[in-house]
XYZ file of C-alpha atoms in Angstrom:
464
model
C -32.322 -46.026 15.381
C -33.151 -44.031 11.846
C -35.261 -47.291 10.622
C -37.220 -46.809 14.230
C -37.460 -43.277 13.547
C -38.824 -43.560 10.144
C -41.531 -46.362 11.113
C -43.195 -44.532 13.909
C -42.808 -40.999 12.486
C -46.490 -39.616 11.426
C -46.912 -36.949 9.031
C -50.306 -34.780 10.369
C -53.019 -36.711 10.010
C -55.818 -34.576 8.963
C -55.817 -30.849 8.392
C -54.708 -29.059 11.888
C -55.744 -25.071 11.969
C -52.749 -23.476 12.888
C -49.458 -22.944 11.763
C -45.793 -21.742 13.422
C -43.121 -23.554 15.348
C -42.401 -22.453 18.910
C -38.521 -22.348 19.615
C -36.761 -21.936 22.812
C -33.647 -20.048 22.758
C -31.698 -19.589 26.115
C -30.002 -16.214 26.053
C -28.910 -13.411 28.314
C -28.855 -9.732 27.918
C -25.474 -8.324 28.823
C -25.470 -4.648 30.792
C -22.966 -2.408 29.385
C -19.608 -2.997 30.934
C -20.554 -6.271 32.336
C -18.417 -9.006 32.295
C -19.879 -12.506 31.076
C -19.763 -14.984 33.764
C -20.037 -18.826 33.664
C -23.106 -20.357 34.599
C -23.512 -21.718 38.063
C -23.603 -25.464 39.043
C -27.041 -26.302 40.132
C -27.437 -26.813 43.772
C -26.027 -30.372 45.408
C -29.768 -30.766 46.375
C -31.312 -29.909 43.299
C -33.856 -32.340 41.720
C -36.421 -31.877 38.887
C -38.540 -34.264 41.125
C -39.283 -31.649 43.471
C -41.611 -29.917 40.991
C -43.381 -33.174 40.408
C -43.798 -33.424 44.181
C -45.358 -30.107 44.035
C -47.747 -31.270 41.486
C -48.697 -34.201 43.496
C -49.344 -31.697 46.603
C -51.704 -29.571 44.234
C -53.387 -32.572 43.365
C -53.931 -34.084 46.633
C -55.327 -30.601 47.767
C -57.747 -30.815 45.102
C -58.983 -34.253 45.463
C -59.472 -33.537 49.184
C -60.537 -29.909 49.433
C -62.559 -29.070 46.073
C -66.096 -28.064 46.953
C -67.210 -31.338 44.864
C -65.839 -34.528 44.105
C -63.224 -34.412 41.193
C -62.198 -36.868 38.338
C -58.500 -37.381 39.285
C -57.908 -39.087 35.770
C -59.408 -36.117 34.015
C -57.214 -33.702 36.164
C -54.119 -35.829 35.015
C -54.963 -35.806 31.334
C -55.903 -31.846 31.789
C -52.378 -31.276 33.313
C -50.484 -33.364 30.575
C -52.321 -31.726 27.901
C -51.335 -28.201 29.317
C -47.814 -29.312 29.356
C -47.892 -29.920 25.603
C -50.024 -27.060 24.871
C -46.750 -24.595 25.516
C -45.159 -26.272 22.733
C -46.178 -25.977 18.661
C -49.718 -26.680 17.458
C -48.833 -30.283 16.261
C -47.509 -31.256 19.468
C -50.258 -32.822 21.819
C -51.706 -35.263 24.271
C -54.475 -37.592 23.012
C -56.686 -39.303 25.581
C -57.382 -42.898 25.136
C -60.242 -42.163 22.880
C -58.820 -39.416 20.656
C -55.848 -42.005 20.397
C -57.893 -44.456 19.097
C -59.353 -42.033 16.370
C -55.643 -41.396 15.231
C -54.874 -45.239 15.221
C -57.992 -45.640 12.969
C -56.995 -42.975 10.527
C -53.737 -44.850 10.284
C -55.024 -48.482 9.722
C -57.599 -46.785 7.214
C -60.586 -48.665 8.724
C -63.391 -47.487 11.104
C -66.819 -47.146 12.276
C -68.642 -44.236 10.828
C -70.834 -42.759 8.311
C -68.562 -42.953 5.169
C -67.791 -39.138 4.267
C -64.725 -36.977 3.794
C -65.349 -33.516 5.306
C -63.138 -30.288 6.242
C -63.806 -27.564 8.810
C -65.037 -24.318 7.009
C -65.561 -20.596 8.458
C -68.384 -18.683 7.083
C -69.329 -15.132 7.428
C -72.324 -14.877 5.289
C -75.397 -14.927 5.915
C -74.233 -15.397 9.426
C -70.692 -16.032 11.177
C -70.654 -19.796 11.945
C -68.471 -22.959 11.549
C -69.653 -25.771 9.304
C -68.209 -28.967 8.121
C -68.197 -29.159 3.870
C -68.483 -32.523 2.744
C -65.500 -33.199 0.028
C -66.129 -36.787 -0.524
C -68.541 -39.568 -0.247
C -67.306 -43.040 0.127
C -69.443 -45.109 -2.361
C -72.251 -47.484 -1.042
C -71.737 -46.157 2.417
C -74.375 -44.915 4.786
C -73.902 -41.248 3.942
C -74.405 -41.998 -0.066
C -77.513 -44.024 0.944
C -79.143 -41.029 2.959
C -78.580 -38.748 0.026
C -75.391 -36.749 1.233
C -73.616 -35.375 -1.821
C -70.006 -33.510 -2.378
C -70.631 -29.539 -1.453
C -73.310 -30.389 1.146
C -72.867 -28.319 4.442
C -73.032 -29.725 8.040
C -73.796 -27.098 10.446
C -74.757 -29.177 13.727
C -74.460 -32.696 14.590
C -76.530 -34.364 17.471
C -78.397 -30.935 17.958
C -74.885 -29.317 18.578
C -73.367 -26.669 16.253
C -70.176 -27.597 14.857
C -68.588 -24.526 16.875
C -69.407 -26.536 20.056
C -66.458 -29.213 18.947
C -63.717 -26.914 18.987
C -61.643 -28.452 16.209
C -62.020 -30.911 13.180
C -61.056 -33.967 15.032
C -63.816 -33.449 17.925
C -66.394 -33.331 15.183
C -65.239 -36.184 13.353
C -65.216 -38.165 16.780
C -69.105 -37.301 17.040
C -69.682 -38.903 13.666
C -67.751 -42.129 14.391
C -68.812 -44.563 16.720
C -69.562 -48.253 17.249
C -71.110 -49.927 14.156
C -74.775 -50.371 14.372
C -75.536 -47.196 16.393
C -77.224 -43.904 14.917
C -75.978 -40.355 14.495
C -78.236 -37.502 13.520
C -76.799 -34.200 11.783
C -78.288 -31.445 9.787
C -77.323 -31.434 5.927
C -77.658 -28.177 3.920
C -77.495 -28.030 0.099
C -76.828 -24.803 -0.988
C -79.107 -23.624 -4.123
C -78.196 -22.281 -7.176
C -77.561 -18.159 -7.409
C -80.639 -16.505 -8.776
C -79.667 -13.179 -10.401
C -76.418 -13.098 -8.915
C -77.759 -13.588 -5.462
C -77.338 -17.207 -3.476
C -80.984 -18.917 -3.299
C -82.533 -20.470 -0.275
C -80.659 -23.820 0.864
C -82.715 -27.207 1.338
C -82.090 -28.021 4.865
C -83.127 -31.512 6.386
C -81.955 -33.757 9.174
C -80.249 -36.834 8.656
C -80.078 -40.021 10.756
C -77.755 -42.849 9.178
C -76.697 -45.976 11.251
C -73.011 -46.273 11.714
C -71.160 -49.011 9.590
C -67.367 -50.584 9.263
C -66.079 -48.234 6.792
C -62.954 -50.149 5.140
C -62.464 -46.950 2.712
C -59.637 -47.277 0.180
C -56.829 -44.747 0.286
C -56.597 -44.873 -3.578
C -59.139 -44.409 -6.539
C -58.416 -44.155 -10.222
C -59.969 -44.081 -13.445
C -58.887 -43.861 -17.072
C -59.287 -40.386 -18.551
C -58.499 -41.008 -22.224
C -55.814 -40.791 -24.827
C -53.640 -43.281 -22.586
C -53.858 -40.708 -19.653
C -55.097 -41.880 -16.142
C -56.143 -40.348 -12.826
C -55.097 -41.509 -9.647
C -56.576 -39.783 -6.258
C -54.819 -40.191 -2.890
C -57.077 -39.713 0.169
C -54.286 -40.170 2.703
C -51.191 -41.985 3.819
C -52.354 -45.153 5.511
C -50.674 -48.413 5.906
C -51.241 -49.589 2.512
C -51.221 -46.337 0.214
C -47.740 -46.952 -1.502
C -48.808 -50.565 -2.605
C -52.515 -49.292 -3.436
C -50.767 -46.728 -5.802
C -48.784 -48.945 -7.275
C -51.877 -51.373 -7.876
C -53.574 -48.409 -9.271
C -50.917 -47.606 -11.624
C -50.888 -51.182 -12.958
C -54.527 -51.294 -13.302
C -54.789 -48.216 -15.380
C -51.973 -49.486 -17.751
C -54.017 -52.803 -18.343
C -57.264 -50.885 -18.921
C -55.737 -48.313 -21.416
C -55.842 -49.533 -25.015
C -52.807 -47.992 -25.900
C -50.956 -48.444 -22.678
C -50.457 -45.782 -19.980
C -48.676 -42.469 -21.377
C -49.214 -39.948 -18.277
C -50.827 -39.725 -14.888
C -52.564 -37.193 -12.744
C -51.704 -37.911 -8.957
C -54.331 -36.000 -7.130
C -53.065 -34.892 -3.626
C -55.700 -32.142 -2.707
C -57.294 -32.119 0.304
C -54.578 -34.784 1.633
C -53.472 -33.614 5.120
C -50.929 -36.544 5.425
C -50.442 -39.888 7.352
C -47.534 -42.339 7.656
C -44.024 -41.024 6.486
C -42.912 -44.596 4.902
C -45.667 -44.415 2.920
C -44.894 -40.968 1.385
C -41.128 -42.571 0.764
C -42.665 -45.355 -0.871
C -44.876 -43.386 -3.200
C -42.026 -41.251 -4.513
C -40.017 -44.355 -4.920
C -42.444 -45.424 -7.313
C -41.376 -42.499 -9.730
C -37.700 -41.844 -8.993
C -34.875 -44.195 -9.646
C -31.945 -42.658 -7.536
C -31.262 -39.840 -5.016
C -32.725 -38.445 -1.800
C -36.375 -38.506 -1.341
C -36.713 -36.656 2.178
C -33.898 -35.526 5.108
C -35.104 -35.338 8.813
C -33.197 -32.912 10.922
C -33.399 -32.358 14.178
C -32.497 -29.539 16.876
C -30.130 -27.314 15.223
C -30.337 -28.738 11.648
C -28.692 -32.003 12.846
C -29.362 -34.832 10.178
C -31.244 -37.507 11.485
C -32.093 -39.633 8.923
C -32.136 -39.557 4.976
C -34.519 -41.811 2.699
C -33.230 -42.461 -0.742
C -34.888 -44.058 -3.624
C -34.110 -47.542 -4.924
C -33.203 -48.014 -8.492
C -35.064 -50.310 -10.932
C -38.743 -48.585 -10.367
C -41.099 -49.233 -13.247
C -42.749 -45.926 -13.154
C -39.670 -43.778 -13.187
C -40.133 -42.457 -16.696
C -43.877 -42.230 -16.690
C -44.935 -38.571 -17.353
C -46.594 -37.284 -14.280
C -48.256 -34.358 -13.125
C -49.295 -33.463 -9.392
C -52.269 -32.045 -7.919
C -52.006 -29.759 -4.794
C -53.896 -27.227 -2.835
C -53.845 -25.431 0.446
C -55.277 -28.374 2.240
C -52.445 -30.699 0.928
C -50.129 -30.976 4.040
C -47.373 -33.212 5.498
C -46.667 -36.263 3.981
C -48.433 -34.805 0.280
C -45.884 -31.844 0.625
C -43.058 -34.328 1.077
C -43.858 -36.023 -2.061
C -44.763 -33.253 -4.137
C -41.261 -31.368 -3.026
C -39.385 -34.390 -3.777
C -41.006 -35.014 -7.096
C -40.692 -31.426 -8.021
C -36.960 -31.163 -6.726
C -36.163 -34.336 -8.978
C -37.777 -33.088 -12.040
C -40.135 -35.632 -12.073
C -43.573 -34.227 -12.193
C -44.987 -30.822 -12.776
C -46.917 -29.398 -9.643
C -50.233 -27.827 -10.532
C -52.742 -25.893 -8.099
C -51.960 -23.940 -5.073
C -49.454 -23.223 -2.691
C -49.337 -25.920 0.000
C -50.217 -25.777 3.732
C -46.730 -25.728 5.043
C -46.811 -28.278 7.635
C -43.384 -29.852 7.268
C -42.822 -31.221 11.045
C -42.152 -34.738 12.362
C -44.532 -36.124 14.976
C -43.689 -39.158 16.807
C -46.044 -41.097 18.956
C -45.184 -42.089 22.654
C -47.636 -44.756 24.126
C -48.482 -43.576 27.999
C -49.651 -47.052 28.855
C -53.372 -46.600 29.517
C -54.322 -46.196 25.740
C -53.370 -42.482 25.813
C -50.686 -41.119 23.439
C -48.382 -38.342 23.690
C -47.488 -36.908 20.075
C -44.694 -35.004 20.099
C -42.695 -32.929 17.230
C -39.244 -34.122 17.191
C -37.898 -32.879 14.000
C -38.509 -30.993 10.680
C -38.769 -32.212 7.021
C -36.538 -31.143 4.097
C -36.676 -31.866 0.556
C -34.082 -33.144 -1.569
C -32.351 -30.158 -2.401
C -32.857 -29.337 1.465
C -35.648 -26.734 1.206
C -37.597 -26.595 4.270
C -41.380 -27.168 4.316
C -42.424 -25.951 7.553
C -44.518 -22.707 7.316
C -43.414 -22.449 3.531
C -45.118 -24.818 1.708
C -44.743 -26.186 -1.900
C -44.923 -23.903 -4.302
C -46.410 -24.923 -7.496
C -45.254 -24.850 -10.908
C -48.342 -23.934 -12.461
C -50.799 -22.204 -10.426
C -54.485 -22.855 -10.862
C -57.585 -21.835 -8.671
C -60.935 -23.686 -8.187
C -62.709 -21.424 -10.827
C -62.353 -21.495 -14.577
C -60.532 -18.492 -15.750
C -62.619 -16.862 -18.880
C -60.755 -16.877 -22.032
C -59.766 -13.461 -23.127
C -59.057 -12.545 -26.833
C -55.851 -10.713 -27.184
C -56.630 -9.152 -30.696
C -60.460 -9.270 -31.141
C -59.875 -6.847 -33.940
C -57.972 -9.531 -36.048
C -60.268 -11.661 -38.169
C -58.791 -15.084 -38.722
C -57.876 -16.807 -42.064
C -60.908 -18.743 -41.779
C -63.282 -15.548 -41.877
C -61.870 -14.472 -45.508
C -64.642 -15.377 -47.998
C -62.467 -17.111 -50.290
C -60.172 -18.914 -47.942
C -58.388 -22.411 -49.153
C -60.119 -25.049 -47.060
C -57.739 -27.695 -45.728
C -60.113 -30.252 -46.923
C -59.073 -29.218 -50.886
C -55.614 -30.948 -50.563
C -57.206 -34.183 -49.076
C -56.353 -33.522 -45.333
C -58.534 -33.370 -42.505
C -59.144 -29.878 -40.979
C -57.504 -28.854 -37.464
C -59.667 -28.717 -34.470
C -60.758 -25.096 -33.775
C -61.046 -25.661 -30.251
C -59.731 -28.090 -27.404
C -61.847 -31.013 -28.115
C -59.527 -33.275 -26.285
C -61.388 -36.337 -24.882
C -59.121 -36.518 -21.694
C -59.695 -32.803 -21.178
C -63.356 -33.373 -21.374
C -63.189 -36.595 -19.248
C -61.965 -33.703 -16.460
C -65.176 -32.510 -16.332
C -66.180 -29.345 -14.502
C -62.638 -29.555 -12.250
C -60.911 -26.608 -13.513
C -57.713 -27.612 -11.300
C -57.823 -31.065 -13.159
C -58.699 -29.583 -16.606
C -55.312 -27.467 -16.173
C -53.662 -30.708 -14.984
C -54.563 -32.516 -17.976
C -53.934 -29.983 -20.350
C -50.125 -29.904 -19.138
C -49.808 -33.589 -19.079
C -50.798 -34.002 -22.740
C -48.153 -31.400 -23.207
C -45.812 -33.434 -21.336
C -46.456 -36.984 -23.159
C -46.258 -35.138 -26.622
C -42.938 -33.288 -25.797
C -40.898 -35.699 -23.173
C -38.543 -33.756 -20.840
C -34.941 -34.587 -19.571
C -34.742 -35.712 -15.919
C -32.229 -34.370 -13.494
C -32.918 -32.595 -10.137
C -33.649 -28.820 -9.994
C -31.080 -26.560 -8.451
């Protein structure tokens, strides 16, 4: 049962805009002086199927007497969706088309345009919803059409983004059968002039959908033996791809791999078993994640397998507000085991377990069945993972603590280090690895701390 639960559990694919968990507590308010009474047994003729009979009667009335013909299938789907809408934000009913989108996300390949987007609400110069491009798949239709990271999409096929209600429906409009076309308006923000935003460039883009087989993992060597691994989502092969990326970085680094930044920013989750597999790459023993059901009952506990090749590799994990579910399981486990320094922002806080239930016609019931806990039994749901080092998306300007104090090198007759045959120390951080992080402020902070970890190795052991 435990293995089956772990195999089917989904950990929040894509960011869902909402939080909280609905609970059901049965209680009775006793009146002063009242004596508590035992619950009465149900009537002998009680049957829960009576309400189903009521539903069938209502459906029949609609089909026979509504002023216009109705689509019975849509009515049934709407009724099931209404049932699930009374639960938490992550339990939902998916008709066949939307269920297919979920399966494509899990498999990691689909027909689309080749870009990763997030939903964003703007208030200036006008209130509206837009899609912000966070990543463009190399050599995909979007890249060939000139789409770049940071571009905004205010409408798809002539319909404003607010028309699609949520991110998944907007993504469904972008995806489709390979060979078909889709059009969308693309805005490129202009640089500010005198502190005021310039006029954005606006154009309509028409691209032909293609079969997108987007890798979940990208990686590159920074410098000084440090590597960078970006994990986009937790699809069926993510664990193996991360392992392969680490091996490739080790082979590409001149002096071997001495440390890695694992980037989980904007990663909304995916498959639980892949989150477990990735933590297991870096942890040699102990629990990885616990799954608890009603009243905190332990349903499952995943544990690390000894003998992992990367269990001593210095590691920094990058997270932000869009890191959710499986990303939070990985960050929380590595933080509890003191195996990684977590850098960035507090994560989203989506720590509930969804299991998919097939309904026979291609539709899917995605139902919350449990909650996730870190190895130290920290609840992720609605709490998130607090990073060890807070780092925002903007560079913090350096402020001199003692501007009135002149350094030794400012003295007119100071002794120069080269007089003694030794090279002078660097007057600024000219680390090649930090420069390789470019203008990504959070990545620069992560690389700076990773360099320190490599120089001063820390002892392992879980946090208490």
